[in-house]
PDB file of C-alpha atoms in Angstrom:
ATOM      1  CA  MET A  49       0.065   0.159   0.151  1.00  0.00           C
ATOM      2  CA  ASP A  50       3.160   2.110   0.800  1.00  0.00           C
ATOM      3  CA  ARG A  51       4.054   1.849  -3.286  1.00  0.00           C
ATOM      4  CA  VAL A  52       0.388   3.095  -3.943  1.00  0.00           C
ATOM      5  CA  ASP A  53       0.315   5.574  -1.895  1.00  0.00           C
ATOM      6  CA  ALA A  54       3.992   6.777  -3.288  1.00  0.00           C
ATOM      7  CA  VAL A  55       3.318   6.460  -7.108  1.00  0.00           C
ATOM      8  CA  ALA A  56      -0.115   8.287  -6.435  1.00  0.00           C
ATOM      9  CA  ASP A  57       1.952  11.644  -4.691  1.00  0.00           C
ATOM     10  CA  VAL A  58       4.646  11.598  -7.817  1.00  0.00           C
ATOM     11  CA  VAL A  59       1.582  11.449 -10.334  1.00  0.00           C
ATOM     12  CA  HIS A  60       0.328  14.287  -7.879  1.00  0.00           C
ATOM     13  CA  GLU A  61       3.237  16.568  -8.103  1.00  0.00           C
ATOM     14  CA  TRP A  62       3.453  16.048 -11.637  1.00  0.00           C
ATOM     15  CA  ASP A  63       0.108  16.926 -12.178  1.00  0.00           C
ATOM     16  CA  VAL A  64       0.472  20.123  -9.917  1.00  0.00           C
ATOM     17  CA  ARG A  65       4.002  21.884 -11.418  1.00  0.00           C
ATOM     18  CA  ALA A  66       2.174  20.293 -15.265  1.00  0.00           C
ATOM     19  CA  MET A  67      -0.972  22.901 -13.847  1.00  0.00           C
ATOM     20  CA  GLU A  68       1.232  25.531 -13.155  1.00  0.00           C
ATOM     21  CA  SER A  69       3.076  25.113 -16.220  1.00  0.00           C
ATOM     22  CA  ILE A  70       0.392  25.354 -18.274  1.00  0.00           C
ATOM     23  CA  SER A  71      -1.876  28.997 -16.385  1.00  0.00           C
ATOM     24  CA  GLU A  72       1.468  30.362 -16.553  1.00  0.00           C
ATOM     25  CA  ALA A  73       2.656  29.696 -20.231  1.00  0.00           C
ATOM     26  CA  ARG A  74       3.733  33.015 -21.646  1.00  0.00           C
ATOM     27  CA  PHE A  75       1.821  32.945 -24.908  1.00  0.00           C
ATOM     28  CA  LEU A  76      -1.126  31.553 -22.640  1.00  0.00           C
ATOM     29  CA  ARG A  77      -1.287  34.472 -20.504  1.00  0.00           C
ATOM     30  CA  ARG A  78      -1.786  36.435 -23.550  1.00  0.00           C
ATOM     31  CA  LEU A  79      -5.568  35.151 -23.694  1.00  0.00           C
ATOM     32  CA  PRO A  80      -7.052  35.382 -20.613  1.00  0.00           C
ATOM     33  CA  ARG A  81     -10.569  36.444 -21.937  1.00  0.00           C
ATOM     34  CA  VAL A  82     -10.494  33.283 -24.758  1.00  0.00           C
ATOM     35  CA  PHE A  83     -10.046  30.803 -22.379  1.00  0.00           C
ATOM     36  CA  VAL A  84     -12.681  32.170 -19.724  1.00  0.00           C
ATOM     37  CA  ALA A  85     -15.515  32.160 -22.893  1.00  0.00           C
ATOM     38  CA  ALA A  86     -14.174  28.319 -23.882  1.00  0.00           C
ATOM     39  CA  THR A  87     -15.073  27.598 -20.158  1.00  0.00           C
ATOM     40  CA  TYR A  88     -18.576  29.092 -19.992  1.00  0.00           C
ATOM     41  CA  LEU A  89     -19.071  27.800 -23.709  1.00  0.00           C
ATOM     42  CA  GLY A  90     -18.270  24.689 -22.626  1.00  0.00           C
ATOM     43  CA  ASP A  91     -20.775  24.544 -20.576  1.00  0.00           C
ATOM     44  CA  GLY A  92     -23.192  23.022 -23.135  1.00  0.00           C
ATOM     45  CA  TYR A  93     -23.700  26.623 -24.267  1.00  0.00           C
ATOM     46  CA  ILE A  94     -21.827  25.592 -27.831  1.00  0.00           C
ATOM     47  CA  TRP A  95     -23.210  22.611 -28.088  1.00  0.00           C
ATOM     48  CA  PHE A  96     -26.254  22.958 -27.218  1.00  0.00           C
ATOM     49  CA  GLY A  97     -26.694  25.763 -30.683  1.00  0.00           C
ATOM     50  CA  LEU A  98     -24.794  22.833 -32.371  1.00  0.00           C
ATOM     51  CA  ALA A  99     -27.777  20.861 -31.596  1.00  0.00           C
ATOM     52  CA  MET A 100     -30.733  23.777 -31.557  1.00  0.00           C
ATOM     53  CA  GLY A 101     -29.367  24.411 -35.268  1.00  0.00           C
ATOM     54  CA  LEU A 102     -29.503  20.728 -36.623  1.00  0.00           C
ATOM     55  CA  LEU A 103     -32.716  19.993 -35.682  1.00  0.00           C
ATOM     56  CA  VAL A 104     -33.932  23.849 -37.077  1.00  0.00           C
ATOM     57  CA  PHE A 105     -32.501  23.523 -40.445  1.00  0.00           C
ATOM     58  CA  GLY A 106     -31.194  20.016 -40.974  1.00  0.00           C
ATOM     59  CA  ASP A 107     -32.776  16.942 -42.114  1.00  0.00           C
ATOM     60  CA  ARG A 108     -33.683  13.542 -40.977  1.00  0.00           C
ATOM     61  CA  ARG A 109     -29.735  12.469 -40.307  1.00  0.00           C
ATOM     62  CA  ASP A 110     -29.321  15.415 -38.217  1.00  0.00           C
ATOM     63  CA  ARG A 111     -32.281  14.915 -36.137  1.00  0.00           C
ATOM     64  CA  TRP A 112     -30.659  10.977 -35.292  1.00  0.00           C
ATOM     65  CA  ASN A 113     -27.236  12.514 -34.878  1.00  0.00           C
ATOM     66  CA  VAL A 114     -28.799  14.751 -32.042  1.00  0.00           C
ATOM     67  CA  LEU A 115     -30.462  11.986 -30.684  1.00  0.00           C
ATOM     68  CA  VAL A 116     -26.970  10.086 -30.167  1.00  0.00           C
ATOM     69  CA  GLY A 117     -24.977  13.194 -28.927  1.00  0.00           C
ATOM     70  CA  LEU A 118     -27.972  13.659 -26.625  1.00  0.00           C
ATOM     71  CA  ALA A 119     -27.544  10.249 -25.076  1.00  0.00           C
ATOM     72  CA  ALA A 120     -23.936  10.271 -25.518  1.00  0.00           C
ATOM     73  CA  THR A 121     -23.836  13.618 -23.673  1.00  0.00           C
ATOM     74  CA  VAL A 122     -26.147  11.822 -20.453  1.00  0.00           C
ATOM     75  CA  ALA A 123     -24.170   8.742 -20.262  1.00  0.00           C
ATOM     76  CA  ASN A 124     -21.166  11.066 -20.396  1.00  0.00           C
ATOM     77  CA  LEU A 125     -22.699  13.588 -17.138  1.00  0.00           C
ATOM     78  CA  VAL A 126     -23.865  10.384 -14.832  1.00  0.00           C
ATOM     79  CA  LEU A 127     -20.211   8.861 -15.185  1.00  0.00           C
ATOM     80  CA  VAL A 128     -18.403  11.523 -14.829  1.00  0.00           C
ATOM     81  CA  TRP A 129     -20.676  12.506 -11.431  1.00  0.00           C
ATOM     82  CA  LEU A 130     -19.980   8.875 -10.504  1.00  0.00           C
ATOM     83  CA  MET A 131     -16.209   8.710 -11.143  1.00  0.00           C
ATOM     84  CA  LYS A 132     -16.191  11.942  -9.110  1.00  0.00           C
ATOM     85  CA  ARG A 133     -17.736  10.779  -6.214  1.00  0.00           C
ATOM     86  CA  LEU A 134     -16.367   7.352  -6.062  1.00  0.00           C
ATOM     87  CA  PHE A 135     -12.305   8.912  -6.806  1.00  0.00           C
ATOM     88  CA  SER A 136     -13.677  11.967  -3.694  1.00  0.00           C
ATOM     89  CA  ARG A 137     -10.171  14.317  -5.802  1.00  0.00           C
ATOM     90  CA  GLU A 138     -10.309  17.491  -4.916  1.00  0.00           C
ATOM     91  CA  ARG A 139      -9.386  20.472  -6.995  1.00  0.00           C
ATOM     92  CA  PRO A 140      -6.840  22.169  -7.074  1.00  0.00           C
ATOM     93  CA  GLU A 141      -6.215  25.393  -4.522  1.00  0.00           C
ATOM     94  CA  GLU A 142      -7.923  27.897  -5.557  1.00  0.00           C
ATOM     95  CA  GLY A 143      -6.047  30.152  -7.841  1.00  0.00           C
ATOM     96  CA  ALA A 144      -6.101  34.459  -8.770  1.00  0.00           C
ATOM     97  CA  SER A 145      -8.208  33.451 -12.088  1.00  0.00           C
ATOM     98  CA  SER A 146     -10.374  30.875 -10.463  1.00  0.00           C
ATOM     99  CA  MET A 147     -13.481  30.754 -10.598  1.00  0.00           C
ATOM    100  CA  ARG A 148     -14.938  29.034  -8.839  1.00  0.00           C
ATOM    101  CA  GLY A 149     -18.130  30.435  -7.363  1.00  0.00           C
ATOM    102  CA  ARG A 150     -18.726  28.568 -10.641  1.00  0.00           C
ATOM    103  CA  LEU A 151     -18.317  25.172  -9.568  1.00  0.00           C
ATOM    104  CA  ILE A 152     -21.402  22.939  -9.556  1.00  0.00           C
ATOM    105  CA  ASP A 153     -19.053  20.710  -7.349  1.00  0.00           C
ATOM    106  CA  THR A 154     -16.569  19.828  -5.213  1.00  0.00           C
ATOM    107  CA  TYR A 155     -14.319  17.576  -7.187  1.00  0.00           C
ATOM    108  CA  SER A 156     -11.925  16.856 -10.234  1.00  0.00           C
ATOM    109  CA  PHE A 157     -11.457  13.497 -11.676  1.00  0.00           C
ATOM    110  CA  PRO A 158     -12.708  13.746 -13.801  1.00  0.00           C
ATOM    111  CA  SER A 159     -12.994  16.490 -16.375  1.00  0.00           C
ATOM    112  CA  GLY A 160     -17.470  17.304 -16.674  1.00  0.00           C
ATOM    113  CA  HIS A 161     -15.810  20.151 -19.598  1.00  0.00           C
ATOM    114  CA  ALA A 162     -13.259  17.713 -21.587  1.00  0.00           C
ATOM    115  CA  THR A 163     -15.673  14.781 -20.809  1.00  0.00           C
ATOM    116  CA  THR A 164     -17.819  16.116 -22.372  1.00  0.00           C
ATOM    117  CA  SER A 165     -16.652  18.043 -25.563  1.00  0.00           C
ATOM    118  CA  PHE A 166     -14.659  15.384 -26.220  1.00  0.00           C
ATOM    119  CA  GLY A 167     -17.336  13.070 -26.511  1.00  0.00           C
ATOM    120  CA  LEU A 168     -19.192  15.399 -28.752  1.00  0.00           C
ATOM    121  CA  ALA A 169     -16.066  16.118 -30.708  1.00  0.00           C
ATOM    122  CA  TRP A 170     -15.879  12.771 -31.211  1.00  0.00           C
ATOM    123  CA  LEU A 171     -19.835  12.292 -32.408  1.00  0.00           C
ATOM    124  CA  VAL A 172     -19.601  15.341 -34.684  1.00  0.00           C
ATOM    125  CA  ALA A 173     -16.505  14.317 -36.483  1.00  0.00           C
ATOM    126  CA  GLN A 174     -17.806  10.767 -37.287  1.00  0.00           C
ATOM    127  CA  ALA A 175     -21.036  12.259 -38.570  1.00  0.00           C
ATOM    128  CA  TYR A 176     -19.745  15.489 -40.717  1.00  0.00           C
ATOM    129  CA  PRO A 177     -16.538  13.218 -41.905  1.00  0.00           C
ATOM    130  CA  VAL A 178     -15.375  16.872 -43.983  1.00  0.00           C
ATOM    131  CA  PRO A 179     -11.603  17.629 -42.462  1.00  0.00           C
ATOM    132  CA  ALA A 180     -11.452  21.298 -41.668  1.00  0.00           C
ATOM    133  CA  PHE A 181     -14.810  21.250 -39.950  1.00  0.00           C
ATOM    134  CA  GLN A 182     -13.679  18.138 -38.147  1.00  0.00           C
ATOM    135  CA  ALA A 183     -10.125  20.115 -37.109  1.00  0.00           C
ATOM    136  CA  LEU A 184     -12.417  22.659 -35.761  1.00  0.00           C
ATOM    137  CA  VAL A 185     -14.805  21.015 -33.149  1.00  0.00           C
ATOM    138  CA  TYR A 186     -11.712  19.465 -31.958  1.00  0.00           C
ATOM    139  CA  ALA A 187      -9.696  22.127 -32.011  1.00  0.00           C
ATOM    140  CA  GLY A 188     -13.020  23.885 -30.397  1.00  0.00           C
ATOM    141  CA  ALA A 189     -13.218  20.886 -27.200  1.00  0.00           C
ATOM    142  CA  THR A 190      -9.497  21.130 -26.906  1.00  0.00           C
ATOM    143  CA  ILE A 191      -9.602  24.909 -25.737  1.00  0.00           C
ATOM    144  CA  ILE A 192     -12.735  24.348 -23.393  1.00  0.00           C
ATOM    145  CA  ALA A 193     -10.596  21.468 -22.458  1.00  0.00           C
ATOM    146  CA  LEU A 194      -7.323  23.439 -21.901  1.00  0.00           C
ATOM    147  CA  SER A 195      -9.318  26.447 -20.137  1.00  0.00           C
ATOM    148  CA  ARG A 196      -9.614  24.139 -16.878  1.00  0.00           C
ATOM    149  CA  VAL A 197      -6.254  23.750 -16.483  1.00  0.00           C
ATOM    150  CA  PHE A 198      -5.860  27.133 -17.947  1.00  0.00           C
ATOM    151  CA  LEU A 199      -8.205  28.435 -14.930  1.00  0.00           C
ATOM    152  CA  ARG A 200      -6.948  26.150 -12.669  1.00  0.00           C
ATOM    153  CA  GLU A 201     -10.147  24.235 -11.943  1.00  0.00           C
ATOM    154  CA  HIS A 202      -8.494  21.066 -13.100  1.00  0.00           C
ATOM    155  CA  TYR A 203      -4.986  19.494 -12.642  1.00  0.00           C
ATOM    156  CA  LEU A 204      -3.847  18.304 -16.464  1.00  0.00           C
ATOM    157  CA  PHE A 205      -4.633  14.236 -15.569  1.00  0.00           C
ATOM    158  CA  ASP A 206      -8.494  15.640 -14.628  1.00  0.00           C
ATOM    159  CA  VAL A 207      -8.192  16.976 -18.559  1.00  0.00           C
ATOM    160  CA  ILE A 208      -6.846  13.824 -20.098  1.00  0.00           C
ATOM    161  CA  ALA A 209      -9.129  12.306 -18.463  1.00  0.00           C
ATOM    162  CA  GLY A 210     -12.496  13.511 -19.289  1.00  0.00           C
ATOM    163  CA  MET A 211     -10.685  13.622 -23.530  1.00  0.00           C
ATOM    164  CA  ILE A 212     -10.383   9.517 -23.176  1.00  0.00           C
ATOM    165  CA  LEU A 213     -13.475   8.694 -21.449  1.00  0.00           C
ATOM    166  CA  GLY A 214     -15.699  11.237 -23.508  1.00  0.00           C
ATOM    167  CA  THR A 215     -14.357   9.379 -26.942  1.00  0.00           C
ATOM    168  CA  LEU A 216     -14.952   5.781 -25.483  1.00  0.00           C
ATOM    169  CA  VAL A 217     -18.283   6.522 -24.112  1.00  0.00           C
ATOM    170  CA  ALA A 218     -19.057   8.865 -27.551  1.00  0.00           C
ATOM    171  CA  ALA A 219     -18.177   5.687 -29.349  1.00  0.00           C
ATOM    172  CA  SER A 220     -19.676   3.237 -27.360  1.00  0.00           C
ATOM    173  CA  VAL A 221     -22.758   4.807 -27.673  1.00  0.00           C
ATOM    174  CA  GLU A 222     -22.809   5.811 -31.651  1.00  0.00           C
ATOM    175  CA  HIS A 223     -22.381   2.081 -32.107  1.00  0.00           C
ATOM    176  CA  LEU A 224     -25.262   0.793 -29.762  1.00  0.00           C
ATOM    177  CA  PHE A 225     -27.669   3.089 -31.205  1.00  0.00           C
ATOM    178  CA  ARG A 226     -25.831   2.390 -35.142  1.00  0.00           C
ATOM    179  CA  LEU A 227     -26.979  -1.592 -33.499  1.00  0.00           C
ATOM    180  CA  LEU A 228     -30.942  -0.672 -32.780  1.00  0.00           C
ATOM    181  CA  ALA A 229     -31.474   1.435 -36.223  1.00  0.00           C
ATOM    182  CA  PHE A 230     -33.731   0.335 -38.213  1.00  0.00           C
TER     183      PHE A 230
END
């Protein structure tokens, strides 16, 4: 058990240093409004807007894609909620740029923003295989995820775990919907 604790301490120290490096990076510090906006938009507004556009202006296939996205988002949010309670990892100490007043919960692992953003980015990229559009949705998801570390709301490992979790859940939900489609 001592070895597990020692490994956990090393990982945590790395995570703290990585978060500090990102949040204090000179080239990123020139863009604080971009990261604040990304965090707000990453609360679901950007994805809701995309879904509304597809529902209003899209066809039957687009509405199906919105349904798959909604199912993947619900599955991701439930898993994030469960994992946050299971791991109970505290968020980073409050920094000067912290948006702590907007938090829904006090736990950090995994990042819900990264989970949702990468899950939906994966679904959008699969449903609309246009390279420029795929690059755009992944760039948006990356900025949203990075904003969480930059603003010191999450450690880098929280965000990486969220990116992986969101992608895996979205792929699983999409596969399940494809099997159930008739």
